[in-house]
Short mmCIF file of C-alpha atoms (C1' of nucleotides) in Angstrom, two decimals:
data_model
loop_
_atom_site.label_atom_id
_atom_site.label_comp_id
_atom_site.label_asym_id
_atom_site.label_seq_id
_atom_site.Cartn_x
_atom_site.Cartn_y
_atom_site.Cartn_z
CA MET I 992 2.80 -14.80 -2.20
CA THR I 993 0.78 -17.12 -4.26
CA THR I 994 -2.21 -14.75 -4.11
CA LEU I 995 -0.26 -11.53 -4.78
CA ALA I 996 0.80 -12.31 -8.32
CA ALA I 997 3.74 -13.36 -10.15
CA VAL I 998 4.05 -10.64 -12.58
CA PRO I 999 5.25 -11.97 -15.93
CA THR I 1000 8.50 -9.97 -16.68
CA PRO I 1001 9.54 -9.90 -20.26
CA ALA I 1002 10.81 -13.44 -20.85
CA PRO I 1003 14.72 -13.56 -20.65
CA ARG I 1004 16.04 -14.33 -24.09
CA THR I 1005 19.06 -16.14 -22.93
CA ALA I 1006 19.91 -18.69 -20.26
CA LYS I 1007 22.58 -16.38 -18.90
CA ALA I 1008 19.98 -13.62 -18.40
CA GLU I 1009 17.85 -16.05 -16.56
CA ALA I 1010 20.79 -17.06 -14.27
CA THR I 1011 21.69 -13.45 -13.74
CA ARG I 1012 18.10 -12.53 -12.75
CA ALA I 1013 18.21 -15.37 -10.21
CA THR I 1014 21.40 -14.06 -8.76
CA ILE I 1015 19.99 -10.67 -8.29
CA VAL I 1016 16.91 -11.88 -6.68
CA ALA I 1017 18.83 -14.14 -4.32
CA ALA I 1018 20.95 -11.20 -3.39
CA ALA I 1019 18.03 -8.94 -2.83
CA MET I 1020 16.30 -11.53 -0.73
CA ARG I 1021 19.44 -11.98 1.44
CA LEU I 1022 19.56 -8.27 2.06
CA PHE I 1023 15.79 -7.85 2.55
CA ARG I 1024 15.89 -10.45 5.33
CA GLU I 1025 18.76 -8.67 7.05
CA GLY I 1026 17.68 -5.16 7.01
CA GLY I 1027 14.21 -5.08 5.50
CA TYR I 1028 12.99 -3.65 2.20
CA ASP I 1029 13.43 0.07 2.82
CA ALA I 1030 16.84 -0.09 4.25
CA THR I 1031 18.10 -2.16 1.25
CA THR I 1032 19.33 0.04 -1.40
CA MET I 1033 19.55 -0.85 -5.04
CA ARG I 1034 23.20 -0.07 -4.93
CA ALA I 1035 23.62 -2.53 -2.22
CA VAL I 1036 21.71 -5.21 -4.11
CA ALA I 1037 23.93 -4.61 -7.17
CA ASP I 1038 26.97 -4.83 -5.03
CA GLU I 1039 25.94 -8.01 -3.37
CA ALA I 1040 25.15 -9.48 -6.80
CA GLY I 1041 28.62 -8.31 -8.07
CA MET I 1042 27.44 -5.91 -10.64
CA SER I 1043 26.94 -2.28 -11.32
CA LEU I 1044 23.82 -0.34 -10.37
CA GLY I 1045 22.99 -0.02 -14.08
CA SER I 1046 23.10 -3.57 -14.73
CA ALA I 1047 20.63 -4.45 -11.96
CA TYR I 1048 18.27 -1.97 -13.77
CA TYR I 1049 18.88 -3.71 -16.95
CA TYR I 1050 17.41 -6.93 -15.42
CA PHE I 1051 14.63 -5.41 -13.28
CA ALA I 1052 12.76 -2.33 -14.18
CA SER I 1053 12.40 -1.18 -10.60
CA LYS I 1054 13.16 -2.15 -7.00
CA GLU I 1055 9.44 -3.16 -6.91
CA HIS I 1056 9.84 -5.59 -9.87
CA LEU I 1057 12.62 -7.15 -7.91
CA VAL I 1058 9.83 -8.64 -5.64
CA GLN I 1059 8.29 -10.55 -8.39
CA GLY I 1060 11.19 -13.01 -8.12
CA PHE I 1061 10.05 -13.54 -4.43
CA TYR I 1062 6.44 -14.05 -5.48
CA ASP I 1063 7.44 -16.55 -8.04
CA GLN I 1064 9.54 -18.55 -5.79
CA LEU I 1065 6.99 -18.58 -2.96
CA SER I 1066 4.28 -19.36 -5.46
CA ALA I 1067 6.04 -22.38 -6.74
CA GLU I 1068 6.78 -23.61 -3.22
CA HIS I 1069 3.23 -23.23 -2.21
CA GLU I 1070 1.88 -25.11 -5.19
CA ALA I 1071 4.14 -28.18 -4.29
CA ALA I 1072 3.10 -28.09 -0.72
CA VAL I 1073 -0.57 -27.77 -1.54
CA ALA I 1074 -0.30 -30.85 -3.92
CA GLU I 1075 0.63 -33.00 -0.98
CA VAL I 1076 -2.46 -31.90 1.08
CA LEU I 1077 -4.85 -32.21 -1.83
CA ALA I 1078 -3.68 -35.72 -2.53
CA ALA I 1079 -4.17 -36.98 1.13
CA GLU I 1080 -7.33 -35.14 2.36
CA THR I 1081 -10.87 -35.37 1.21
CA GLY I 1082 -12.73 -33.17 3.82
CA PHE I 1083 -13.37 -29.53 2.73
CA VAL I 1084 -12.18 -28.22 6.07
CA GLU I 1085 -8.89 -30.19 5.88
CA ARG I 1086 -8.20 -29.34 2.41
CA TYR I 1087 -8.90 -25.66 2.56
CA SER I 1088 -7.27 -25.22 5.90
CA GLY I 1089 -4.28 -26.97 4.67
CA VAL I 1090 -3.99 -24.79 1.61
CA LEU I 1091 -4.14 -21.73 3.85
CA LEU I 1092 -1.95 -22.97 6.68
CA ARG I 1093 0.82 -24.08 4.43
CA TRP I 1094 0.91 -20.66 2.92
CA ILE I 1095 1.40 -19.17 6.31
CA ASP I 1096 4.13 -21.64 7.13
CA LEU I 1097 6.01 -20.87 3.82
CA ALA I 1098 5.53 -17.07 4.07
CA ALA I 1099 6.54 -16.94 7.75
CA PRO I 1100 10.15 -16.07 7.37
CA TYR I 1101 9.27 -13.05 5.30
CA HIS I 1102 6.46 -11.74 7.57
CA GLU I 1103 8.68 -8.99 9.06
CA PHE I 1104 9.07 -7.20 5.70
CA ALA I 1105 6.13 -8.41 4.00
CA ALA I 1106 4.38 -5.12 5.14
CA THR I 1107 6.41 -3.23 2.66
CA PHE I 1108 5.71 -5.66 -0.09
CA PHE I 1109 2.06 -5.48 0.65
CA LYS I 1110 2.20 -1.74 0.61
CA ASN I 1111 3.35 -1.72 -2.95
CA ALA I 1112 0.98 -4.56 -4.03
CA ALA I 1113 -1.95 -2.66 -2.50
CA ASP I 1114 -1.59 0.18 -5.12
CA PRO I 1115 -4.12 -0.71 -7.78
CA ARG I 1116 -1.85 0.62 -10.40
CA SER I 1117 1.03 -1.48 -9.43
CA PRO I 1118 1.74 -4.41 -11.55
CA LEU I 1119 2.06 -6.34 -8.20
CA SER I 1120 -1.44 -5.79 -7.35
CA PRO I 1121 -3.45 -9.08 -7.25
CA PHE I 1122 -6.18 -7.47 -9.26
CA SER I 1123 -3.78 -6.01 -12.05
CA PRO I 1124 -3.85 -7.35 -15.57
CA GLU I 1125 -0.30 -8.40 -15.17
CA SER I 1126 -1.09 -10.80 -12.46
CA GLN I 1127 -4.21 -12.37 -14.06
CA ALA I 1128 -2.20 -15.43 -14.87
CA ALA I 1129 -1.14 -15.97 -11.20
CA ARG I 1130 -4.58 -15.13 -10.06
CA GLU I 1131 -6.14 -17.85 -12.23
CA THR I 1132 -3.70 -20.39 -11.06
CA SER I 1133 -4.64 -19.54 -7.50
CA VAL I 1134 -8.33 -19.74 -8.37
CA GLY I 1135 -7.63 -23.05 -9.96
CA ILE I 1136 -6.19 -24.33 -6.61
CA GLN I 1137 -9.40 -23.41 -5.02
CA ARG I 1138 -11.31 -25.11 -7.73
CA GLU I 1139 -9.30 -28.31 -6.92
CA VAL I 1140 -9.98 -27.89 -3.22
CA LEU I 1141 -13.66 -27.95 -3.94
CA ALA I 1142 -13.61 -30.65 -6.59
CA GLY I 1143 -11.86 -33.12 -4.46
CA SER I 1144 -13.82 -32.45 -1.32
CA ASP I 1145 -17.06 -33.88 0.24
CA LEU I 1146 -18.71 -30.54 -0.02
CA LYS I 1147 -21.91 -30.35 -1.92
CA LEU I 1148 -22.91 -26.92 -3.10
CA PRO I 1149 -26.04 -25.61 -4.80
CA ALA I 1150 -25.74 -25.01 -8.47
CA ALA I 1151 -26.07 -21.33 -8.23
CA LEU I 1152 -23.05 -21.03 -5.99
CA ARG I 1153 -20.81 -23.81 -7.53
CA GLU I 1154 -19.56 -21.59 -10.25
CA GLU I 1155 -18.65 -18.66 -8.21
CA MET I 1156 -17.29 -20.53 -5.08
CA PRO I 1157 -13.66 -20.85 -6.16
CA GLU I 1158 -13.46 -17.20 -6.68
CA LEU I 1159 -15.05 -16.62 -3.25
CA LEU I 1160 -12.51 -18.93 -1.75
CA TRP I 1161 -9.71 -17.06 -3.39
CA LEU I 1162 -11.13 -13.81 -2.13
CA LEU I 1163 -11.28 -15.19 1.39
CA GLN I 1164 -7.60 -16.12 1.06
CA MET I 1165 -6.86 -12.62 0.08
CA GLY I 1166 -8.57 -11.61 3.32
CA VAL I 1167 -6.52 -13.96 5.24
CA VAL I 1168 -3.34 -12.58 3.66
CA LEU I 1169 -4.47 -9.16 4.61
CA PHE I 1170 -5.11 -10.32 8.15
CA TRP I 1171 -1.68 -11.89 8.10
CA VAL I 1172 0.13 -8.66 7.07
CA TYR I 1173 -1.29 -6.89 10.09
CA ASP I 1174 -0.80 -9.80 12.42
CA SER I 1175 1.91 -9.03 14.96
CA SER I 1176 1.22 -12.02 17.18
CA GLU I 1177 4.03 -14.46 17.94
CA ASP I 1178 4.52 -16.80 15.06
CA GLN I 1179 1.30 -15.28 13.48
CA GLN I 1180 -0.68 -17.42 15.82
CA ARG I 1181 -3.77 -15.15 15.45
CA THR I 1182 -3.82 -15.73 11.70
CA ARG I 1183 -3.71 -19.41 12.11
CA ALA I 1184 -6.48 -19.14 14.71
CA LEU I 1185 -8.49 -17.20 12.17
CA VAL I 1186 -8.09 -19.98 9.60
CA ARG I 1187 -8.99 -22.67 12.01
CA GLY I 1188 -12.02 -20.70 12.98
CA VAL I 1189 -13.21 -19.41 9.75
CA VAL I 1190 -12.91 -22.44 7.54
CA PRO I 1191 -15.34 -24.55 9.50
CA LEU I 1192 -17.72 -21.74 9.53
CA VAL I 1193 -17.57 -21.67 5.73
CA ASP I 1194 -18.19 -25.39 5.68
CA ARG I 1195 -21.17 -25.08 8.01
CA LEU I 1196 -22.66 -22.14 6.05
CA ALA I 1197 -22.24 -24.14 2.81
CA ARG I 1198 -23.97 -27.14 4.26
CA LEU I 1199 -26.74 -24.93 5.51
CA THR I 1200 -27.70 -24.20 1.91
CA ARG I 1201 -30.00 -27.27 2.14
CA LEU I 1202 -32.44 -24.95 3.74
CA PRO I 1203 -34.40 -23.12 1.13
CA VAL I 1204 -34.22 -19.69 2.84
CA VAL I 1205 -30.33 -20.00 3.06
CA ARG I 1206 -30.13 -21.25 -0.47
CA GLY I 1207 -32.06 -18.20 -1.68
CA ILE I 1208 -29.43 -16.06 -0.09
CA ALA I 1209 -26.67 -18.01 -1.55
CA GLY I 1210 -28.18 -17.49 -4.95
CA ASP I 1211 -28.30 -13.80 -4.38
CA ILE I 1212 -24.65 -13.70 -3.35
CA ALA I 1213 -23.80 -15.64 -6.57
CA THR I 1214 -25.85 -13.13 -8.55
CA LEU I 1215 -24.16 -10.24 -6.84
CA VAL I 1216 -20.69 -11.51 -7.44
CA ARG I 1217 -21.47 -12.03 -11.11
CA SER I 1218 -22.87 -8.57 -11.52
CA LEU I 1219 -19.73 -7.01 -10.02
CA ARG I 1220 -17.31 -8.71 -12.25
CA GLY I 1221 -16.58 -7.69 -15.92
CA MET P 1384 -11.69 9.03 4.68
CA THR P 1385 -13.70 8.42 7.68
CA THR P 1386 -12.57 4.88 7.78
CA LEU P 1387 -8.86 5.70 6.99
CA ALA P 1388 -7.98 7.52 10.11
CA ALA P 1389 -7.56 10.98 11.00
CA VAL P 1390 -4.09 10.81 12.59
CA PRO P 1391 -3.85 13.33 15.51
CA THR P 1392 -0.93 15.64 14.52
CA PRO P 1393 0.61 17.43 17.39
CA ALA P 1394 -1.79 20.18 18.13
CA PRO P 1395 -0.55 23.44 16.84
CA ARG P 1396 0.51 25.82 19.58
CA THR P 1397 -0.53 28.99 17.89
CA ALA P 1398 -3.35 30.32 15.85
CA LYS P 1399 -0.92 31.30 13.17
CA ALA P 1400 0.47 27.85 13.00
CA GLU P 1401 -3.01 26.50 12.54
CA ALA P 1402 -3.65 28.90 9.81
CA THR P 1403 -0.29 28.04 7.98
CA ARG P 1404 -1.17 24.34 8.29
CA ALA P 1405 -4.45 24.96 6.61
CA THR P 1406 -2.86 27.02 3.84
CA ILE P 1407 -0.39 24.17 3.05
CA VAL P 1408 -3.00 21.48 3.03
CA ALA P 1409 -5.14 23.51 0.69
CA ALA P 1410 -2.19 24.19 -1.68
CA ALA P 1411 -1.44 20.53 -1.53
CA MET P 1412 -5.03 19.38 -2.31
CA ARG P 1413 -5.12 21.80 -5.24
CA LEU P 1414 -1.96 20.40 -6.77
CA PHE P 1415 -2.95 16.76 -6.00
CA ARG P 1416 -6.15 17.35 -7.91
CA GLU P 1417 -4.43 18.68 -10.82
CA GLY P 1418 -1.53 16.27 -11.23
CA GLY P 1419 -2.04 13.52 -8.72
CA TYR P 1420 -0.08 12.68 -5.62
CA ASP P 1421 3.33 11.37 -7.12
CA ALA P 1422 3.66 14.15 -9.55
CA THR P 1423 3.22 16.77 -6.91
CA THR P 1424 6.54 17.59 -5.33
CA MET P 1425 6.97 18.95 -1.90
CA ARG P 1426 8.92 21.94 -3.58
CA ALA P 1427 5.83 22.60 -5.64
CA VAL P 1428 3.63 22.45 -2.52
CA ALA P 1429 5.79 24.84 -0.73
CA ASP P 1430 5.84 27.22 -3.63
CA GLU P 1431 2.10 27.11 -4.03
CA ALA P 1432 1.76 27.77 -0.29
CA GLY P 1433 4.16 30.67 -0.75
CA MET P 1434 6.98 29.37 1.48
CA SER P 1435 10.24 27.52 1.45
CA LEU P 1436 10.65 23.81 1.36
CA GLY P 1437 12.03 23.75 4.87
CA SER P 1438 9.06 25.61 6.11
CA ALA P 1439 6.59 23.05 4.69
CA TYR P 1440 8.61 20.48 6.58
CA TYR P 1441 8.31 22.45 9.78
CA TYR P 1442 4.52 22.01 9.69
CA PHE P 1443 4.40 18.52 8.32
CA ALA P 1444 6.67 15.69 9.08
CA SER P 1445 6.47 14.13 5.69
CA LYS P 1446 4.49 14.23 2.48
CA GLU P 1447 2.28 11.46 3.82
CA HIS P 1448 1.38 13.48 6.89
CA LEU P 1449 0.08 16.07 4.64
CA VAL P 1450 -2.71 13.64 3.61
CA GLN P 1451 -4.06 13.70 7.29
CA GLY P 1452 -5.56 17.18 6.54
CA PHE P 1453 -7.56 15.63 3.78
CA TYR P 1454 -8.79 12.80 6.06
CA ASP P 1455 -9.76 15.13 8.71
CA GLN P 1456 -11.71 17.30 6.24
CA LEU P 1457 -13.55 14.38 4.68
CA SER P 1458 -14.16 12.72 7.99
CA ALA P 1459 -16.03 15.83 9.30
CA GLU P 1460 -18.08 16.20 6.17
CA HIS P 1461 -19.05 12.54 6.32
CA GLU P 1462 -20.17 12.73 9.84
CA ALA P 1463 -22.47 15.70 9.02
CA ALA P 1464 -23.89 14.07 6.07
CA VAL P 1465 -24.53 10.82 8.13
CA ALA P 1466 -26.36 12.68 10.81
CA GLU P 1467 -28.89 13.65 8.30
CA VAL P 1468 -29.54 10.09 7.17
CA LEU P 1469 -29.71 8.76 10.73
CA ALA P 1470 -32.25 11.32 11.71
CA ALA P 1471 -34.66 10.45 8.86
CA GLU P 1472 -34.48 6.71 8.45
CA THR P 1473 -35.34 3.76 10.76
CA GLY P 1474 -34.79 0.83 8.45
CA PHE P 1475 -31.49 -0.82 8.75
CA VAL P 1476 -30.89 -1.07 5.05
CA GLU P 1477 -31.60 2.52 4.48
CA ARG P 1478 -29.45 3.63 7.41
CA TYR P 1479 -26.51 1.54 6.65
CA SER P 1480 -26.65 2.05 2.83
CA GLY P 1481 -27.06 5.85 3.38
CA VAL P 1482 -23.80 5.86 5.51
CA LEU P 1483 -21.90 3.97 2.95
CA LEU P 1484 -23.26 5.80 -0.13
CA ARG P 1485 -22.80 9.22 1.37
CA TRP P 1486 -19.26 8.27 1.85
CA ILE P 1487 -18.86 7.30 -1.84
CA ASP P 1488 -20.39 10.67 -2.81
CA LEU P 1489 -18.03 12.75 -0.72
CA ALA P 1490 -14.88 10.80 -1.64
CA ALA P 1491 -15.76 10.81 -5.35
CA PRO P 1492 -13.78 13.85 -6.37
CA TYR P 1493 -10.66 12.34 -4.86
CA HIS P 1494 -11.07 8.90 -6.32
CA GLU P 1495 -8.39 9.34 -8.92
CA PHE P 1496 -5.58 9.70 -6.66
CA ALA P 1497 -7.07 7.90 -3.74
CA ALA P 1498 -5.14 4.90 -4.87
CA THR P 1499 -1.87 6.55 -3.72
CA PHE P 1500 -3.19 7.54 -0.39
CA PHE P 1501 -4.51 4.05 0.05
CA LYS P 1502 -1.09 2.57 -0.82
CA ASN P 1503 0.38 4.49 2.05
CA ALA P 1504 -2.43 3.67 4.44
CA ALA P 1505 -2.12 -0.05 3.60
CA ASP P 1506 1.35 -0.04 5.26
CA PRO P 1507 0.59 -1.48 8.74
CA ARG P 1508 3.45 0.54 9.99
CA SER P 1509 2.13 3.80 8.63
CA PRO P 1510 0.31 6.12 11.12
CA LEU P 1511 -2.20 6.46 8.31
CA SER P 1512 -3.25 2.74 8.51
CA PRO P 1513 -6.82 2.15 9.80
CA PHE P 1514 -5.47 -0.26 12.33
CA SER P 1515 -2.56 1.86 13.64
CA PRO P 1516 -2.47 3.16 17.35
CA GLU P 1517 -2.60 6.71 15.92
CA SER P 1518 -5.93 6.27 14.30
CA GLN P 1519 -7.54 4.50 17.28
CA ALA P 1520 -9.62 7.66 18.02
CA ALA P 1521 -10.93 7.92 14.40
CA ARG P 1522 -11.64 4.20 14.40
CA GLU P 1523 -13.64 4.47 17.50
CA THR P 1524 -15.58 7.33 16.15
CA SER P 1525 -16.36 5.31 13.05
CA VAL P 1526 -17.36 2.24 14.98
CA GLY P 1527 -19.60 4.52 16.95
CA ILE P 1528 -21.33 5.56 13.73
CA GLN P 1529 -22.00 1.97 13.12
CA ARG P 1530 -23.34 1.47 16.69
CA GLU P 1531 -25.65 4.30 16.02
CA VAL P 1532 -26.78 2.81 12.63
CA LEU P 1533 -27.80 -0.28 14.59
CA ALA P 1534 -29.35 1.47 17.62
CA GLY P 1535 -31.81 3.47 15.70
CA SER P 1536 -32.66 0.66 13.26
CA ASP P 1537 -35.38 -1.98 13.23
CA LEU P 1538 -32.95 -4.77 13.28
CA LYS P 1539 -33.09 -7.23 16.07
CA LEU P 1540 -30.00 -9.13 16.74
CA PRO P 1541 -29.34 -12.11 18.85
CA ALA P 1542 -27.46 -11.22 22.09
CA ALA P 1543 -24.24 -12.99 21.15
CA LEU P 1544 -23.79 -10.89 18.05
CA ARG P 1545 -25.15 -7.52 19.27
CA GLU P 1546 -21.72 -6.59 20.93
CA GLU P 1547 -19.64 -7.54 17.93
CA MET P 1548 -21.89 -6.11 15.17
CA PRO P 1549 -20.84 -2.45 14.98
CA GLU P 1550 -17.19 -3.63 14.54
CA LEU P 1551 -18.31 -6.04 11.90
CA LEU P 1552 -20.13 -3.35 10.11
CA TRP P 1553 -17.08 -1.23 10.29
CA LEU P 1554 -14.92 -4.03 8.91
CA LEU P 1555 -17.46 -4.30 6.00
CA GLN P 1556 -17.13 -0.56 5.38
CA MET P 1557 -13.39 -1.01 5.09
CA GLY P 1558 -13.94 -3.74 2.65
CA VAL P 1559 -16.22 -1.39 0.61
CA VAL P 1560 -13.49 1.19 0.68
CA LEU P 1561 -11.05 -1.37 -0.60
CA PHE P 1562 -13.40 -2.25 -3.40
CA TRP P 1563 -13.84 1.39 -4.16
CA VAL P 1564 -10.17 2.01 -4.43
CA TYR P 1565 -9.94 -0.72 -7.06
CA ASP P 1566 -13.17 0.39 -8.75
CA SER P 1567 -12.40 1.87 -12.23
CA SER P 1568 -16.07 2.11 -13.33
CA GLU P 1569 -17.66 5.24 -14.36
CA ASP P 1570 -18.74 7.23 -11.36
CA GLN P 1571 -17.84 4.28 -9.16
CA GLN P 1572 -21.20 2.63 -10.29
CA ARG P 1573 -19.80 -0.79 -9.30
CA THR P 1574 -19.13 0.18 -5.68
CA ARG P 1575 -22.59 1.70 -5.41
CA ALA P 1576 -23.97 -1.58 -6.77
CA LEU P 1577 -21.91 -3.49 -4.24
CA VAL P 1578 -23.53 -1.47 -1.34
CA ARG P 1579 -27.02 -1.84 -2.77
CA GLY P 1580 -26.65 -5.51 -3.10
CA VAL P 1581 -24.64 -6.33 0.02
CA VAL P 1582 -26.47 -4.33 2.62
CA PRO P 1583 -29.83 -6.13 2.14
CA LEU P 1584 -27.99 -9.40 2.25
CA VAL P 1585 -26.59 -8.48 5.68
CA ASP P 1586 -30.18 -7.52 6.68
CA ARG P 1587 -31.46 -10.92 5.57
CA LEU P 1588 -28.72 -12.75 7.11
CA ALA P 1589 -29.24 -11.02 10.47
CA ARG P 1590 -32.82 -11.64 10.43
CA LEU P 1591 -32.16 -15.32 9.67
CA THR P 1592 -30.75 -15.64 13.10
CA ARG P 1593 -34.21 -16.51 14.36
CA LEU P 1594 -33.45 -20.00 13.10
CA PRO P 1595 -31.60 -21.92 15.74
CA VAL P 1596 -28.93 -23.22 13.40
CA VAL P 1597 -28.19 -19.85 12.05
CA ARG P 1598 -28.04 -18.42 15.42
CA GLY P 1599 -25.53 -21.03 16.47
CA ILE P 1600 -23.24 -19.91 13.67
CA ALA P 1601 -23.72 -16.34 14.53
CA GLY P 1602 -22.64 -17.17 18.11
CA ASP P 1603 -19.52 -18.77 16.56
CA ILE P 1604 -18.78 -15.79 14.53
CA ALA P 1605 -19.06 -13.51 17.58
CA THR P 1606 -16.62 -15.90 19.54
CA LEU P 1607 -14.22 -15.89 16.69
CA VAL P 1608 -14.12 -12.18 16.52
CA ARG P 1609 -13.68 -11.87 20.19
CA SER P 1610 -10.74 -14.33 20.34
CA LEU P 1611 -9.06 -12.58 17.48
CA ARG P 1612 -9.18 -9.08 18.91
CA GLY P 1613 -6.78 -8.04 21.76
"C1'" DC G 22 37.28 -15.20 -39.69
"C1'" DC G 23 34.65 -10.82 -40.00
"C1'" DA G 24 31.44 -7.66 -39.59
"C1'" DA G 25 27.14 -6.12 -37.72
"C1'" DG G 26 23.71 -6.27 -34.63
"C1'" DA G 27 22.09 -7.77 -30.18
"C1'" DA G 28 22.89 -8.28 -25.45
"C1'" DG G 29 25.10 -6.70 -21.55
"C1'" DT G 30 27.69 -3.12 -18.56
"C1'" DT G 31 28.89 1.01 -16.63
"C1'" DG G 32 29.10 5.31 -13.71
"C1'" DA G 33 27.67 9.83 -14.09
"C1'" DA G 34 23.72 12.55 -13.68
"C1'" DC G 35 18.94 13.81 -12.37
"C1'" DA G 36 14.77 14.59 -9.40
"C1'" DC G 37 12.72 13.91 -5.45
"C1'" DG G 38 11.86 13.28 -0.24
"C1'" DT G 39 14.01 14.59 3.71
"C1'" DT G 40 17.44 16.71 7.27
"C1'" DC G 41 19.93 20.22 9.36
"C1'" DA G 42 22.60 24.06 11.09
"C1'" DA G 43 22.30 28.64 11.06
"C1'" DC G 44 19.46 32.56 11.18
"C1'" DA G 45 15.29 35.95 12.07
"C1'" DC G 46 11.31 37.23 14.34
"C1'" DT G 47 8.27 37.70 18.44
"C1'" DG G 48 6.93 38.68 22.85
"C1'" DA G 49 7.35 38.23 27.88
"C1'" DC G 50 9.78 39.16 31.92
"C1'" DT G 51 13.51 42.04 34.37
"C1'" DA J 763 15.94 48.73 26.78
"C1'" DG J 764 17.83 44.16 27.09
"C1'" DT J 765 17.76 39.28 27.46
"C1'" DC J 766 16.14 34.95 26.57
"C1'" DA J 767 13.23 31.21 25.05
"C1'" DG J 768 10.02 29.91 21.88
"C1'" DT J 769 8.57 29.98 17.27
"C1'" DG J 770 9.25 30.35 12.51
"C1'" DT J 771 12.24 30.35 8.05
"C1'" DT J 772 15.69 29.30 4.89
"C1'" DG J 773 18.47 27.06 1.19
"C1'" DA J 774 22.26 23.93 1.01
"C1'" DA J 775 23.27 19.18 1.33
"C1'" DC J 776 22.31 14.16 1.65
"C1'" DG J 777 20.75 9.58 0.20
"C1'" DT J 778 17.79 7.21 -2.78
"C1'" DG J 779 15.46 5.26 -6.96
"C1'" DT J 780 15.85 5.80 -11.74
"C1'" DT J 781 17.61 7.12 -16.53
"C1'" DC J 782 20.95 7.43 -20.08
"C1'" DA J 783 24.48 7.78 -23.49
"C1'" DA J 784 28.52 5.59 -24.23
"C1'" DC J 785 31.00 1.62 -24.10
"C1'" DT J 786 32.15 -3.58 -24.31
"C1'" DT J 787 31.17 -8.42 -25.02
"C1'" DC J 788 28.77 -11.89 -27.25
"C1'" DT J 789 26.38 -14.24 -31.12
"C1'" DT J 790 25.35 -15.12 -35.65
"C1'" DG J 791 25.24 -15.30 -40.72
"C1'" DG J 792 28.18 -14.78 -44.70
#
DNA sequence: CCAAGAAGTTGAACACGTTCAACACTGACT
DNA sequence: AGTCAGTGTTGAACGTGTTCAACTTCTTGG
């Protein structure tokens, strides 16, 4: 999931290794879709991929690391889908909503067992955690998308907030993903409703910064965010 | 952790069972503190509690369920500590900050292995999840505290938001807990800074609702929250 | 073409969480 | 005292993720 890292596994030295990794991930995803994460054993994955258990562990350090392949795949698909939106729209609401809604569309088939993935990603010590050093690259990519969302939009922000806003949007996306994980409504309608409701609110709040009082608060938010980083 | 449920385990029938449960929880907490959650085996817990592995499983359905005892204990302590704050203070900032900071104080000794607890609680299907049906009671208690924070404070809210505000404060507390889990700073100073920065912001934002524009947005937030529930 | 190291492969073995059938104790009612 | 149900106890056994030493195959430089 775009936001949930694409942990850099040790770059495969050979083309064959790369292919084998892809084979294993594909096999795992097939089984995950059928029976869920927990019910899928590493032995079954190895079988499905046509190799021994030990071999699977030669390519992936753990069952958890197997999920990285999934992240990478989804991440790439999302970036492609997003490019389309960002080329066509100029309104902030359309751009940001588009980014979030496309993600929901892409991730939908995996919603059922995303819970287990999320469970692992939620561990701060896990390399899958969105805040982990390992996923810094993916995080920066994702924040970069948000920067682009803002850059190409009609939204004018006070200087104090301009710097921090992409990171805040990323954080909001993380919140949406969190909501999505817990969303048991049909077709994740509730998460979609959240996006459609919250994005215009952000837009209106941002535009309100023309008022001095509001701008003061915005400045304080920026200061707080800055002080909490590092 | 107050916010993270106190899952109602089947009420022990006998006094002896109650005592045995307490013994096991105490033994587990001792070992958790020494070596962390993962490194503590159920066999070791059973040993430390002076019984067989099977017996431990007679009292607790799983290693995860063992953690409930911890939640219950911390939850009770927090409620006591909070009562003191709420009796003394009338300012919203002091009341809400007090509630949050006391929780950080109480939870501090467990911060190191809270990550693992959180990892389990993050699974929406886990009974330990703050959103699970099993923890509804604990959740309502916690929302009730927020209601009390507001009721006894000097903060005036627009009618539209008054109903939803306790739940929003609870949600914010969940966010703080999330931040806390990931906070690796000395003595969780960063989480404390977050509380000290964010609570006054909430206060100022709430007071800004005297402006019609802002009040309109507040109303929309309330509507959105309402539509996402249920 | 050969040797040697790197890359890849394997199944047995380990530790752990969890389950279970069998057994033991307790206490209340006849 | 005897029976019976409820409560408690036990260690063996199972399935799982993970490790590892031994083995095979591939690649590369001479």
